[in-house]
Amino acid sequence: MNTITSICTRNLAKYAQSAPRYTSYPTALKFSHIQEQDVTLASESYGSDSLSLYIHIPFCHTLCYYCGCNKIVTRHQDKADGYLNYLQKEIEIKRYLHQEKRIASLHLGGGSPSFLTSGQHKRLMALLDANFVFEDGCEKSIELDPRHVDTDYLKALSNLGYNRVSFGLQDVDHKVQTAINRVQSTAHISDLVFAAKSHGFHSVNLDLIYGLPHQTLETFSTTLSATLAMMPDRVSLFSYAHLPTRFAAQRKIDESFLPDATLKAALYDLAVNHFTSKGFDMIGLDHFARTTDTLAIAKKNGELHRNFQGYTTRGDTDLLGIGVSAISTIGNAYGQNPKVLKDYYECIDENTPLTKVGLLLTDDDLIRREVIMALMCNLNVEKSAIESKFAINFDEYFAEELTLLEEVARDGLIELGAERLHVPEKARIYIRAICAHFDAYFKDVGLSARYSKAI
């Protein structure tokens, strides 16, 4: 239980660098001032016919030390009522972005959407139904903190139309839970998983985190076994990103108890072997899905995509973000709402543009995004697909990158073929570091230092 089965320690030392997670390219750290009319033009010129809708609920009841999300810790339930008022106003303000478009998927994240009461959820869904037209079979998913959820709450959400749910499991070891200030009952989470399925949720996801303080191969093996026993449809395996200079709560975590790169890679390796040997397909870098799940089917058909919410089956939709800090992808533009709640409220009250920062993607950005997302989703890039879509010669356009990747190829982490680039399964853990070779902005030392370790 204390050996690494498929991770080369020499490569770990060489490639355990800081790198983006690449839920977008360019990443949000490249956002700068953008005009609202730029997003409007992108919608008119390049926008899709349907949308994925993301609603950000920033509130949490308690502070989890590991969390890097945009959140507000409070016990004042009435804050959610005021927030819903502003969501309604934002939806009206952004009507030009969603009118006459159907919603292909809905996702509530945070913070924690479980901060809302059942009554507040009912109000929110009534607001969405009044302003959006949902496609038949629309996936409506929600993230929940299991500590503040019971079976009646799940039933109420199902009655509102939610059909996918994700619970934050993270780790079942009490010592680890104490260190991250998230003590919770494994038995209770298990009950919730089975209750969700009985109440009509089509898919249940469990979030795990590796790289947390006090994790060992033995304790994490227990967590993996407990996860499998709950029979989820999907598992998200996130790497803990320790960035205490950016996230104040992480300063409460004693760095001396964090796994080093070798142990962290072994934890990842353990999880991959555990789930793939039990009937789960590996999806991209850090997701697992049963073979009958839509993510696994999309991967098999080469239709897997990635956006600010992670892996998705819908690459034919723009993403409309609603709420404080929410990010939208509209055509060739990224736009983000104010990150601070007070600023978000002031923009709406004063009728000033909500989109303060973002990015208009250049042709080079679009080309590099296509390559990076192909690697992140499929571990594979077909050169001819890039060439036909963008009218370029792949080897000439990426001559410098391909030269630099020759060393990576010698280390066995990528295959540089005449027709395609392919990352072997054993090198999946290095995919972020490999993608960074195609990132035109990664050479900015000041920017790259702000990313978490790739391993």
Coordinates of C-alpha atoms in Angstrom, one line a residue:
M1 CA 0.0 0.0 0.0
N2 CA 3.0 2.4 0.0
T3 CA 4.4 2.0 -3.6
I4 CA 3.5 3.9 -6.8
T5 CA 2.4 1.5 -9.5
S6 CA 2.6 3.6 -12.6
I7 CA 4.0 7.0 -11.7
C8 CA 7.6 7.6 -12.6
T9 CA 9.2 9.6 -9.7
R10 CA 11.8 11.1 -12.1
N11 CA 9.0 12.6 -14.3
L12 CA 7.2 13.8 -11.1
A13 CA 10.2 15.9 -10.1
K14 CA 10.5 17.2 -13.6
Y15 CA 6.8 18.0 -14.5
A16 CA 5.2 18.8 -11.1
Q17 CA 5.1 22.4 -12.1
S18 CA 2.4 25.1 -11.7
A19 CA -0.1 25.0 -14.5
P20 CA -3.7 26.0 -15.2
R21 CA -6.6 23.5 -14.9
Y22 CA -7.7 24.6 -18.4
T23 CA -11.5 24.8 -17.8
S24 CA -11.0 27.6 -20.3
Y25 CA -8.3 28.9 -22.6
P26 CA -7.1 31.6 -22.1
T27 CA -7.7 31.2 -18.4
A28 CA -9.6 33.7 -16.2
L29 CA -6.3 35.1 -14.9
K30 CA -5.9 36.7 -18.4
F31 CA -9.2 38.6 -18.0
S32 CA -8.9 42.4 -18.3
H33 CA -11.4 45.2 -18.8
I34 CA -13.9 44.5 -21.5
Q35 CA -16.9 46.5 -22.9
E36 CA -20.4 45.2 -22.6
Q37 CA -20.9 45.8 -26.3
D38 CA -18.1 43.4 -27.1
V39 CA -20.2 40.6 -25.5
T40 CA -23.3 41.8 -27.3
L41 CA -21.4 41.7 -30.7
A42 CA -20.1 38.3 -29.9
S43 CA -23.6 37.0 -29.2
E44 CA -24.9 38.5 -32.5
S45 CA -22.0 37.4 -34.6
Y46 CA -20.9 34.0 -33.1
G47 CA -23.5 33.0 -30.5
S48 CA -25.1 29.6 -30.5
D49 CA -28.8 28.8 -30.8
S50 CA -28.9 27.2 -27.3
L51 CA -27.4 28.0 -23.9
S52 CA -26.0 26.2 -20.9
L53 CA -27.2 28.2 -17.9
Y54 CA -25.1 28.5 -14.7
I55 CA -26.4 30.1 -11.5
H56 CA -23.9 31.0 -8.8
I57 CA -25.2 30.8 -5.2
P58 CA -22.4 32.3 -3.1
F59 CA -23.6 31.5 0.4
C60 CA -22.3 28.8 2.8
H61 CA -23.3 28.0 6.3
T62 CA -19.7 27.2 7.4
L63 CA -16.1 27.7 6.1
C64 CA -14.2 24.7 4.6
Y65 CA -10.5 25.5 4.8
Y66 CA -9.6 24.0 1.4
C67 CA -12.2 25.9 -0.6
G68 CA -11.1 28.3 -3.3
C69 CA -14.6 29.2 -4.5
N70 CA -16.3 32.6 -4.5
K71 CA -18.3 32.3 -1.3
I72 CA -19.8 34.2 1.6
V73 CA -20.1 32.4 5.0
T74 CA -23.2 33.5 6.9
R75 CA -26.1 32.1 9.0
H76 CA -28.5 34.9 7.9
Q77 CA -31.0 33.1 5.7
D78 CA -32.6 36.3 4.6
K79 CA -29.5 37.2 2.6
A80 CA -30.6 34.6 0.1
D81 CA -34.0 36.4 -0.4
G82 CA -32.2 39.6 -1.3
Y83 CA -29.9 37.8 -3.6
L84 CA -32.8 36.2 -5.5
N85 CA -34.2 39.7 -6.0
Y86 CA -30.9 40.6 -7.8
L87 CA -30.8 37.4 -9.8
Q88 CA -34.2 38.3 -11.2
K89 CA -32.9 41.8 -12.2
E90 CA -29.8 40.4 -13.8
I91 CA -31.9 37.9 -15.9
E92 CA -34.0 40.8 -17.1
I93 CA -30.9 43.0 -17.9
K94 CA -29.3 40.1 -19.9
R95 CA -32.4 39.3 -21.8
Y96 CA -30.6 40.2 -25.0
L97 CA -28.3 37.3 -24.5
H98 CA -30.9 34.6 -23.9
Q99 CA -34.1 35.7 -25.6
E100 CA -35.3 33.2 -28.3
K101 CA -32.7 30.7 -27.1
R102 CA -33.4 27.4 -25.4
I103 CA -31.7 26.1 -22.3
A104 CA -29.9 22.8 -22.9
S105 CA -28.6 22.4 -19.4
L106 CA -28.9 24.1 -16.0
H107 CA -26.3 24.0 -13.2
L108 CA -26.4 25.5 -9.7
G109 CA -23.0 25.9 -8.0
G110 CA -21.5 28.0 -5.3
G111 CA -20.8 28.5 -2.5
S112 CA -23.5 26.0 -1.8
P113 CA -26.9 26.0 -3.4
S114 CA -28.0 23.9 -0.4
F115 CA -27.9 27.2 1.6
L116 CA -31.3 28.0 0.0
T117 CA -34.4 26.7 1.7
S118 CA -36.8 24.5 -0.2
G119 CA -39.1 27.6 -0.4
Q120 CA -36.3 29.7 -1.8
H121 CA -35.5 27.0 -4.4
K122 CA -39.1 27.0 -5.4
R123 CA -39.0 30.7 -5.9
L124 CA -35.8 30.5 -8.0
M125 CA -37.2 27.8 -10.2
A126 CA -40.4 29.8 -10.8
L127 CA -38.1 32.7 -11.8
L128 CA -36.2 30.5 -14.3
D129 CA -39.3 29.0 -15.7
A130 CA -40.8 32.4 -16.3
N131 CA -37.8 33.7 -18.2
F132 CA -36.2 30.7 -20.0
V133 CA -37.5 27.9 -22.3
F134 CA -35.9 24.6 -21.3
E135 CA -35.3 21.9 -23.9
D136 CA -37.0 18.6 -23.5
G137 CA -34.8 16.4 -21.5
C138 CA -32.8 19.3 -20.2
E139 CA -30.2 18.3 -17.6
K140 CA -30.8 20.3 -14.4
S141 CA -28.0 19.7 -11.9
I142 CA -27.2 21.0 -8.5
E143 CA -24.3 20.9 -6.1
L144 CA -25.2 20.2 -2.4
D145 CA -23.4 20.2 0.9
P146 CA -24.7 17.0 2.5
R147 CA -24.4 18.4 6.0
H148 CA -27.4 20.6 5.3
V149 CA -29.6 18.3 3.3
D150 CA -32.2 15.7 4.2
T151 CA -34.3 13.4 2.2
D152 CA -37.3 15.7 2.2
Y153 CA -35.1 18.5 0.8
L154 CA -34.0 16.1 -2.1
K155 CA -37.6 15.2 -2.8
A156 CA -38.5 18.9 -3.0
L157 CA -35.6 19.5 -5.5
S158 CA -36.7 16.6 -7.6
N159 CA -40.3 17.9 -7.7
L160 CA -38.8 21.2 -9.0
G161 CA -37.2 19.3 -12.0
Y162 CA -33.6 18.8 -10.9
N163 CA -32.4 15.4 -12.2
R164 CA -28.7 15.5 -11.5
V165 CA -27.1 16.0 -8.1
S166 CA -23.5 16.3 -6.8
F167 CA -22.6 15.8 -3.1
G168 CA -19.3 16.9 -1.6
L169 CA -17.8 13.8 0.0
Q170 CA -14.2 14.9 -0.2
D171 CA -12.8 12.3 2.3
V172 CA -14.3 10.1 5.0
D173 CA -11.3 10.1 7.4
H174 CA -12.2 12.0 10.6
K175 CA -8.6 13.4 11.0
V176 CA -8.6 14.7 7.5
Q177 CA -12.1 16.2 7.9
T178 CA -11.1 17.9 11.1
A179 CA -8.0 19.5 9.4
I180 CA -10.2 21.0 6.6
N181 CA -13.1 22.0 9.0
R182 CA -15.6 19.7 7.3
V183 CA -16.6 16.9 9.7
Q184 CA -19.6 15.0 8.2
S185 CA -21.3 11.6 8.5
T186 CA -20.4 9.1 5.8
A187 CA -23.6 7.1 6.6
H188 CA -25.7 10.2 6.1
I189 CA -24.2 10.9 2.7
S190 CA -24.8 7.3 1.7
D191 CA -28.4 7.6 2.8
L192 CA -28.7 10.8 0.6
V193 CA -27.3 9.0 -2.4
F194 CA -29.8 6.2 -2.3
A195 CA -32.6 8.7 -1.5
A196 CA -31.7 10.8 -4.5
K197 CA -32.0 7.8 -6.8
S198 CA -35.4 6.8 -5.2
H199 CA -36.7 10.3 -5.8
G200 CA -35.9 10.3 -9.5
F201 CA -32.5 11.9 -9.9
H202 CA -31.0 10.3 -13.0
S203 CA -27.4 10.8 -12.0
V204 CA -25.6 11.1 -8.7
N205 CA -22.0 12.5 -8.5
L206 CA -19.7 12.4 -5.5
D207 CA -16.8 14.9 -5.2
L208 CA -13.5 13.6 -3.8
I209 CA -10.3 15.6 -3.1
Y210 CA -6.8 14.2 -3.0
G211 CA -3.8 16.0 -1.6
L212 CA -5.5 17.1 1.6
P213 CA -3.7 17.2 5.0
H214 CA -3.1 13.8 6.7
Q215 CA -4.2 11.8 3.7
T216 CA -2.3 8.5 3.3
L217 CA -2.7 5.6 0.9
E218 CA -4.4 3.6 3.7
T219 CA -6.9 6.3 4.7
F220 CA -7.7 7.2 1.1
S221 CA -8.2 3.6 0.2
T222 CA -11.0 3.6 2.8
T223 CA -12.5 6.7 1.2
L224 CA -12.4 5.1 -2.2
S225 CA -14.1 1.9 -0.9
A226 CA -16.8 4.0 0.9
T227 CA -17.4 5.9 -2.4
L228 CA -17.9 2.8 -4.4
A229 CA -20.2 1.3 -1.8
M230 CA -22.6 4.3 -2.4
M231 CA -22.9 3.3 -6.1
P232 CA -22.6 6.8 -7.6
D233 CA -23.0 7.3 -11.4
R234 CA -20.1 9.7 -11.5
V235 CA -17.1 10.6 -9.4
S236 CA -15.1 13.8 -9.6
L237 CA -11.5 13.5 -8.3
F238 CA -10.1 17.0 -7.7
S239 CA -6.6 17.8 -6.9
Y240 CA -6.3 20.1 -3.8
A241 CA -4.8 23.4 -5.0
H242 CA -2.9 24.9 -2.0
L243 CA -2.8 28.7 -2.7
P244 CA -2.8 30.4 0.7
T245 CA -1.7 33.7 -0.8
R246 CA -4.9 33.8 -2.9
F247 CA -7.3 32.1 -0.5
A248 CA -7.1 33.2 3.1
A249 CA -9.0 30.2 4.6
Q250 CA -6.2 27.9 3.3
R251 CA -3.8 29.6 5.7
K252 CA -5.5 27.6 8.5
I253 CA -4.1 24.4 7.0
D254 CA -0.8 23.3 8.3
E255 CA 1.4 22.8 5.2
S256 CA 3.6 20.3 7.0
F257 CA 0.7 17.8 6.9
L258 CA 0.1 18.1 3.2
P259 CA 1.2 15.1 1.0
D260 CA 4.3 15.8 -1.1
A261 CA 4.2 15.4 -4.9
T262 CA 5.2 11.7 -4.7
L263 CA 2.5 10.8 -2.3
K264 CA -0.1 13.0 -4.0
A265 CA 0.6 11.2 -7.3
A266 CA 0.3 7.9 -5.6
L267 CA -3.1 8.9 -4.2
Y268 CA -4.2 9.8 -7.7
D269 CA -2.9 6.6 -9.1
L270 CA -4.7 4.6 -6.4
A271 CA -8.0 6.3 -7.2
V272 CA -7.6 5.7 -11.0
N273 CA -6.8 2.0 -10.5
H274 CA -9.6 1.7 -8.0
F275 CA -12.4 3.1 -10.1
T276 CA -11.3 1.9 -13.6
S277 CA -11.1 -1.6 -12.2
K278 CA -14.7 -1.4 -10.9
G279 CA -16.5 -0.5 -14.1
F280 CA -15.9 3.3 -14.4
D281 CA -14.6 5.0 -17.5
M282 CA -11.9 7.6 -17.0
I283 CA -13.1 11.0 -18.2
G284 CA -10.4 13.5 -19.0
L285 CA -8.1 14.3 -16.2
D286 CA -10.2 13.8 -13.0
H287 CA -13.7 12.4 -13.7
F288 CA -15.1 8.9 -13.7
A289 CA -18.4 7.7 -15.1
R290 CA -20.2 4.4 -15.4
T291 CA -20.2 3.2 -19.0
T292 CA -23.9 4.0 -19.4
D293 CA -23.5 7.6 -18.2
T294 CA -23.8 10.4 -20.8
L295 CA -20.3 11.6 -20.1
A296 CA -18.9 8.1 -20.9
I297 CA -21.0 7.9 -24.0
A298 CA -19.8 11.3 -25.1
K299 CA -16.2 10.3 -24.6
K300 CA -16.7 7.1 -26.6
N301 CA -18.2 9.1 -29.4
G302 CA -15.5 11.8 -29.4
E303 CA -18.1 14.4 -28.2
L304 CA -16.7 15.3 -24.8
H305 CA -16.2 19.0 -24.1
R306 CA -14.9 21.2 -21.3
N307 CA -16.0 24.6 -20.0
F308 CA -15.9 26.7 -16.8
Q309 CA -18.0 24.0 -15.1
G310 CA -15.8 21.2 -16.1
Y311 CA -16.5 18.3 -18.5
T312 CA -19.7 18.4 -20.5
T313 CA -21.6 16.6 -23.2
R314 CA -22.7 19.9 -24.8
G315 CA -20.1 21.6 -26.9
D316 CA -22.7 23.2 -29.2
T317 CA -23.9 25.8 -26.6
D318 CA -22.7 29.0 -25.2
L319 CA -22.5 29.4 -21.4
L320 CA -24.6 32.1 -19.7
G321 CA -23.5 32.8 -16.1
I322 CA -25.8 34.5 -13.7
G323 CA -24.9 35.8 -10.2
V324 CA -21.9 37.3 -8.5
S325 CA -18.6 36.2 -10.1
A326 CA -20.3 34.1 -12.7
I327 CA -18.5 33.7 -16.0
S328 CA -20.2 33.6 -19.5
T329 CA -18.8 32.2 -22.7
I330 CA -20.6 33.9 -25.6
G331 CA -19.3 33.3 -29.0
N332 CA -15.6 34.3 -29.0
A333 CA -16.0 36.3 -25.8
Y334 CA -15.6 35.6 -22.1
G335 CA -17.3 37.9 -19.6
Q336 CA -17.4 37.9 -15.8
N337 CA -19.7 39.5 -13.3
P338 CA -18.2 41.5 -10.4
K339 CA -16.6 39.1 -7.8
V340 CA -17.6 41.1 -4.8
L341 CA -21.3 41.0 -3.8
K342 CA -21.5 44.7 -2.9
D343 CA -20.1 45.6 -6.4
Y344 CA -22.5 43.2 -8.0
Y345 CA -25.5 44.8 -6.3
E346 CA -24.3 48.3 -7.1
C347 CA -23.9 47.6 -10.8
I348 CA -27.5 46.4 -10.9
D349 CA -28.9 49.2 -8.7
E350 CA -27.0 51.9 -10.8
N351 CA -27.8 50.2 -14.1
T352 CA -24.1 50.0 -15.1
P353 CA -22.7 47.1 -17.1
L354 CA -22.3 43.9 -15.2
T355 CA -19.5 42.6 -17.4
K356 CA -16.5 44.4 -16.1
V357 CA -13.7 42.0 -17.1
G358 CA -13.4 39.3 -19.7
L359 CA -11.6 38.6 -22.9
L360 CA -12.2 38.7 -26.7
L361 CA -10.5 35.7 -28.1
T362 CA -8.1 36.2 -31.0
D363 CA -7.8 33.7 -33.9
D364 CA -4.6 32.4 -32.2
D365 CA -6.6 31.9 -28.9
L366 CA -9.3 29.9 -30.7
I367 CA -6.7 27.6 -32.4
R368 CA -4.8 27.0 -29.2
R369 CA -8.0 26.5 -27.2
E370 CA -9.1 23.8 -29.7
V371 CA -5.8 21.9 -29.2
I372 CA -5.7 22.2 -25.5
M373 CA -9.3 21.1 -25.0
A374 CA -8.8 18.1 -27.4
L375 CA -5.9 17.0 -25.1
M376 CA -7.8 17.7 -21.9
C377 CA -10.9 15.8 -23.1
N378 CA -9.5 13.0 -25.3
L379 CA -5.7 12.9 -24.7
N380 CA -5.5 13.2 -28.5
V381 CA -5.3 15.8 -31.2
E382 CA -6.0 15.0 -34.8
K383 CA -3.8 17.4 -36.8
S384 CA -6.1 17.3 -39.8
A385 CA -9.1 18.4 -37.8
I386 CA -7.3 21.5 -36.6
E387 CA -6.0 22.2 -40.1
S388 CA -9.4 22.0 -41.8
K389 CA -11.1 24.0 -39.1
F390 CA -8.6 26.9 -39.0
A391 CA -6.9 26.7 -42.4
I392 CA -3.4 26.2 -41.0
N393 CA -0.6 23.8 -41.4
F394 CA -0.4 22.2 -37.9
D395 CA 3.4 21.4 -37.9
E396 CA 4.3 24.8 -39.2
Y397 CA 2.0 26.7 -36.9
F398 CA 3.2 24.8 -33.8
A399 CA 6.8 24.3 -34.9
E400 CA 8.3 25.8 -31.7
E401 CA 5.9 23.8 -29.4
L402 CA 6.5 20.5 -31.2
T403 CA 10.3 21.1 -30.8
L404 CA 9.9 21.6 -27.1
L405 CA 7.6 18.6 -26.8
E406 CA 10.4 16.3 -28.2
E407 CA 11.9 16.1 -24.7
V408 CA 8.4 15.3 -23.3
A409 CA 8.1 12.5 -25.9
R410 CA 11.5 11.1 -24.9
D411 CA 10.2 10.9 -21.3
G412 CA 7.3 8.8 -22.6
L413 CA 4.6 11.4 -21.9
I414 CA 3.4 12.2 -25.4
E415 CA 3.5 10.5 -28.8
L416 CA 4.3 13.0 -31.6
G417 CA 2.9 11.2 -34.7
A418 CA 2.7 12.5 -38.3
E419 CA -1.1 12.6 -38.1
R420 CA -1.8 13.1 -34.4
L421 CA -0.6 13.9 -31.0
H422 CA -1.4 11.3 -28.3
V423 CA -0.9 11.2 -24.6
P424 CA -0.8 7.6 -23.3
E425 CA -2.9 6.6 -20.3
K426 CA 0.1 6.4 -18.0
A427 CA 0.8 10.1 -18.7
R428 CA -2.7 11.3 -18.0
I429 CA -1.6 12.9 -14.7
Y430 CA 0.8 15.2 -16.6
I431 CA -1.9 16.5 -19.0
R432 CA -2.0 20.0 -17.5
A433 CA 1.8 20.4 -17.8
I434 CA 1.6 19.0 -21.4
C435 CA -1.1 21.4 -22.4
A436 CA 0.9 24.3 -21.0
H437 CA 3.3 23.9 -23.9
F438 CA 0.5 25.2 -26.2
D439 CA -0.4 28.1 -23.9
A440 CA 0.9 31.3 -25.4
Y441 CA 0.5 33.1 -22.1
F442 CA 2.1 30.6 -19.8
K443 CA 5.6 32.0 -20.5
D444 CA 4.5 35.0 -18.4
V445 CA 6.4 34.1 -15.1
G446 CA 4.3 36.3 -13.0
L447 CA 1.1 34.7 -14.3
S448 CA 2.3 31.1 -14.2
A449 CA 3.3 31.5 -10.5
R450 CA -0.4 32.1 -9.6
Y451 CA -1.5 28.6 -10.8
S452 CA -1.6 25.6 -8.5
K453 CA 0.8 22.7 -8.9
A454 CA -0.2 20.4 -11.8
I455 CA 0.5 17.4 -9.5

